[in-house]
PDB file of C-alpha atoms in Angstrom:
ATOM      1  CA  UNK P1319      41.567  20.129 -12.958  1.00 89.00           C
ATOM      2  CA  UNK P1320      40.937  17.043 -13.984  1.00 92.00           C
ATOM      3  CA  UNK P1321      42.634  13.420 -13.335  1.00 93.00           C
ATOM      4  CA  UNK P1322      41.692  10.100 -13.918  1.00 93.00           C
ATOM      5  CA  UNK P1323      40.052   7.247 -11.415  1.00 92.00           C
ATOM      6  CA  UNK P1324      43.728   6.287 -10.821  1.00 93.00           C
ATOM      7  CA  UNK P1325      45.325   9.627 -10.297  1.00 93.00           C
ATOM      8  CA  UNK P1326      42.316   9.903  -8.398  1.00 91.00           C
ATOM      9  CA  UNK P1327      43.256   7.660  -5.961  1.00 92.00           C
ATOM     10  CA  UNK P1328      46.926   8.043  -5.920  1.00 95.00           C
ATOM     11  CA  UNK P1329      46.553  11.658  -5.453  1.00 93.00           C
ATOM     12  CA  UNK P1330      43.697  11.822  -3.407  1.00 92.00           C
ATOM     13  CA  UNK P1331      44.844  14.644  -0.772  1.00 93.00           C
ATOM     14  CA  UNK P1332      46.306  16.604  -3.910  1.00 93.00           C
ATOM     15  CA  UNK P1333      42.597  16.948  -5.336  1.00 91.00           C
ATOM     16  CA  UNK P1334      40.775  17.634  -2.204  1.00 91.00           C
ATOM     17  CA  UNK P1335      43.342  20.478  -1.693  1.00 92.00           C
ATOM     18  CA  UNK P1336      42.644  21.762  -4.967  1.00 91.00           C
ATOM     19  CA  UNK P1337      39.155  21.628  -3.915  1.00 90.00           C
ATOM     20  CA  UNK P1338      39.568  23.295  -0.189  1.00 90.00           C
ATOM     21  CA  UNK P1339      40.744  26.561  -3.029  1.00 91.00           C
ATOM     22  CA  UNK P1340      37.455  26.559  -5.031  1.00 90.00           C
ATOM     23  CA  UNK P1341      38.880  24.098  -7.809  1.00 91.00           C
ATOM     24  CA  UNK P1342      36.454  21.590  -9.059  1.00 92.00           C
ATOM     25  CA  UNK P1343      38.233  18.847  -9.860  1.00 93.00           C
ATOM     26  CA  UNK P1344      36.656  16.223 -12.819  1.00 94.00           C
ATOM     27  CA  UNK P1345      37.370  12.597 -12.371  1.00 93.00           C
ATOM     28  CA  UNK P1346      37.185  10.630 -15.357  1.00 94.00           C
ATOM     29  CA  UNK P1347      37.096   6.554 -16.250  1.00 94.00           C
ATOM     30  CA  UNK P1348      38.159   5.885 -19.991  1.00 93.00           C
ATOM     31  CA  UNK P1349      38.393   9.330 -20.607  1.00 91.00           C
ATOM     32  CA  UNK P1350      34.076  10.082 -19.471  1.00 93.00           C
ATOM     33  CA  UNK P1351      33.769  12.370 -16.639  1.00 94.00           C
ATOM     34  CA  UNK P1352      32.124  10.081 -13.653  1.00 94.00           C
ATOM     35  CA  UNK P1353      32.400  12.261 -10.614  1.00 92.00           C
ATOM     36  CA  UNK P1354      33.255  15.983  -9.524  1.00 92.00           C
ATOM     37  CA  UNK P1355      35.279  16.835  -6.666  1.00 91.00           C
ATOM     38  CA  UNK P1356      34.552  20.697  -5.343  1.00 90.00           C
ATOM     39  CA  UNK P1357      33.825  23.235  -2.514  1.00 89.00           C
ATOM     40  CA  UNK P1358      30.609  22.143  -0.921  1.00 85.00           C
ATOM     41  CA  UNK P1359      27.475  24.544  -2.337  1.00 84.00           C
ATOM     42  CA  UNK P1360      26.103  27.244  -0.172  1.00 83.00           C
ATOM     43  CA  UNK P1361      22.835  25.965   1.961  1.00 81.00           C
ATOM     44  CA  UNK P1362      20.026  27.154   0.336  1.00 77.00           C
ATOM     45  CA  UNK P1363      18.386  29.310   3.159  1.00 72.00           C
ATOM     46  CA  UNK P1364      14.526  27.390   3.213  1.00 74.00           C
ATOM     47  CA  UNK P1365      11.694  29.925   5.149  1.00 75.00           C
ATOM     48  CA  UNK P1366      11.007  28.295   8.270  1.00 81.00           C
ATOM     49  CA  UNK P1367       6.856  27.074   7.593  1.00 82.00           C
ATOM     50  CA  UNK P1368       5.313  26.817  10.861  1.00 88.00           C
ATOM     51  CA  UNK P1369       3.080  23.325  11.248  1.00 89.00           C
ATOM     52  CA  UNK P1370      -0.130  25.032  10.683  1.00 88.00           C
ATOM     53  CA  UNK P1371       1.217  27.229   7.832  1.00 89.00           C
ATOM     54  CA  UNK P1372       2.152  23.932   6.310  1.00 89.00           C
ATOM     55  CA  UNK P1373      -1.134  22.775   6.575  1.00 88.00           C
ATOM     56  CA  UNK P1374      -2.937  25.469   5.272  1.00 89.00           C
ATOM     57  CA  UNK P1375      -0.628  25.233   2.347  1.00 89.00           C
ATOM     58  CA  UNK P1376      -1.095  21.485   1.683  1.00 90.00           C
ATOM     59  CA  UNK P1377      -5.120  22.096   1.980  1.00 87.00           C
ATOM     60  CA  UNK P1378      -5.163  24.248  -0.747  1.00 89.00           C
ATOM     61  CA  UNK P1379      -2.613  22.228  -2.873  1.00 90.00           C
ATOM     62  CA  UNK P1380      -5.227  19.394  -2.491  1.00 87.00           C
ATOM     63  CA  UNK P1381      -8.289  21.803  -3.224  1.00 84.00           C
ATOM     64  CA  UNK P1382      -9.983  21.400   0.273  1.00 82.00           C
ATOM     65  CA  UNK P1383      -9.893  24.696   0.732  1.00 80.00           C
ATOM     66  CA  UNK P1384     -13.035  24.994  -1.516  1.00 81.00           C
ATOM     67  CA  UNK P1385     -15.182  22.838   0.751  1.00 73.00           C
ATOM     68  CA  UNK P1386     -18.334  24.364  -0.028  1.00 74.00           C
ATOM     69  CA  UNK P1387     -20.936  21.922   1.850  1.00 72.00           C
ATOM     70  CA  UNK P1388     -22.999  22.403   4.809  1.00 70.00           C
ATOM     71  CA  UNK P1389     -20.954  22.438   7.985  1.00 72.00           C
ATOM     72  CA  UNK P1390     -19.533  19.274   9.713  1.00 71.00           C
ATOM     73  CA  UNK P1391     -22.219  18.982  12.988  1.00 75.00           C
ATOM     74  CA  UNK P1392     -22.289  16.483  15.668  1.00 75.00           C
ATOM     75  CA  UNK P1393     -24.757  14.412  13.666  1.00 74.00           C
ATOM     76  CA  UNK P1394     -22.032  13.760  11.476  1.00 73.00           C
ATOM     77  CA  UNK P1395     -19.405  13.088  13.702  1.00 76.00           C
ATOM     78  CA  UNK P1396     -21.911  10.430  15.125  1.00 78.00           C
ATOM     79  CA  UNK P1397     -22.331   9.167  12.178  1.00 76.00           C
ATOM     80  CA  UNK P1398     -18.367   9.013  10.712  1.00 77.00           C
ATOM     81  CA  UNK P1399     -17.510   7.167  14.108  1.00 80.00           C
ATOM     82  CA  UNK P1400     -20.132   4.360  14.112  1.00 81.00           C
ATOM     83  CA  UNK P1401     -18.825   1.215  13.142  1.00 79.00           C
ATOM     84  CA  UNK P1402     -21.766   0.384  11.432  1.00 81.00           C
ATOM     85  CA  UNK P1403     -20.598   3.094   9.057  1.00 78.00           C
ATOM     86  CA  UNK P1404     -17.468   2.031   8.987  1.00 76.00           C
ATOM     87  CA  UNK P1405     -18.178  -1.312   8.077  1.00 79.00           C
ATOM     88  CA  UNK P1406     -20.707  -0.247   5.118  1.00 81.00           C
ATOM     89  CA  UNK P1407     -18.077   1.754   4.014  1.00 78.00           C
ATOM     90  CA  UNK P1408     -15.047  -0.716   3.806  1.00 80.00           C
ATOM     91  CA  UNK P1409     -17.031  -4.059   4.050  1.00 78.00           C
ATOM     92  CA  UNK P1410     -17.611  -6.679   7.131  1.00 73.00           C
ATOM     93  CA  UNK P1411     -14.014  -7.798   6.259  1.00 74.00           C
ATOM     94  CA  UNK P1412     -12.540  -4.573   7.793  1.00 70.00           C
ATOM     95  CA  UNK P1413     -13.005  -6.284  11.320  1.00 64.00           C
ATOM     96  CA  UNK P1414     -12.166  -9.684  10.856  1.00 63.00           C
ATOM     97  CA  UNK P1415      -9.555 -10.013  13.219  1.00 62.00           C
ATOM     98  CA  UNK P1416      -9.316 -13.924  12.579  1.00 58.00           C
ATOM     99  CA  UNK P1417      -8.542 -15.298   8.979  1.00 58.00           C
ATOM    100  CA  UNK P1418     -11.606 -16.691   7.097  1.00 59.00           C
ATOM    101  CA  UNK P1419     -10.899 -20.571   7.115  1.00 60.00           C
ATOM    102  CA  UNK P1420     -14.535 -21.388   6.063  1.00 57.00           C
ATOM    103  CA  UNK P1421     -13.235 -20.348   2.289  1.00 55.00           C
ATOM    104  CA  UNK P1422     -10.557 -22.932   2.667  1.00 51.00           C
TER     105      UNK P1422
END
């Protein structure tokens, strides 16, 4: 079926009825289809992915699943969390609370 923007909304309950039987129902403006009225689609039925499945997946999207150094160790860890690290890493500025006047 299809009906213009005006039919459209003259005859609003006529095309959703025609819908609610399967129809699909085009609505047009200056004679260009704009908009289809129909039966809703079926859900598409997505596998549940558990959290950890999810991650697993995403890891080897990424390619760090391939890590292929020497284990992560404490001395590491140490090292990752010291804010001397940190700070080498991003720059002093990364714990300037207060705004730098003295450039002002």
């Amino acid at each position: 079926m299809e009906m213009s923007v005006r039919e459209a909304r003259a005859r609003f309950a006529h095309a959703l009825s025609a819908a609610e039987r399967g129809e699909r129902v085009t609505i047009t403006k200056n004679g260009k289809a704009v908009a289809e009225l129909g039966p809703p689609s079926p859900p598409v039925a997505e596998p549940e992915e558990d959290f950890w499945t999810r991650v697993e997946r995403t890891r080897r999207e990424l390619g760090l699943d391939k890590y292929d150094g020497p284990p992560l160790d404490e001395a590491w860890r140490q090292e990752f969390d010291d804010p001397a690290w940190t700070r080498e890493l991003f720059g002093p500025e990364y714990f300037d609370d207060e705004p730098d006047t003295a450039a002002r």
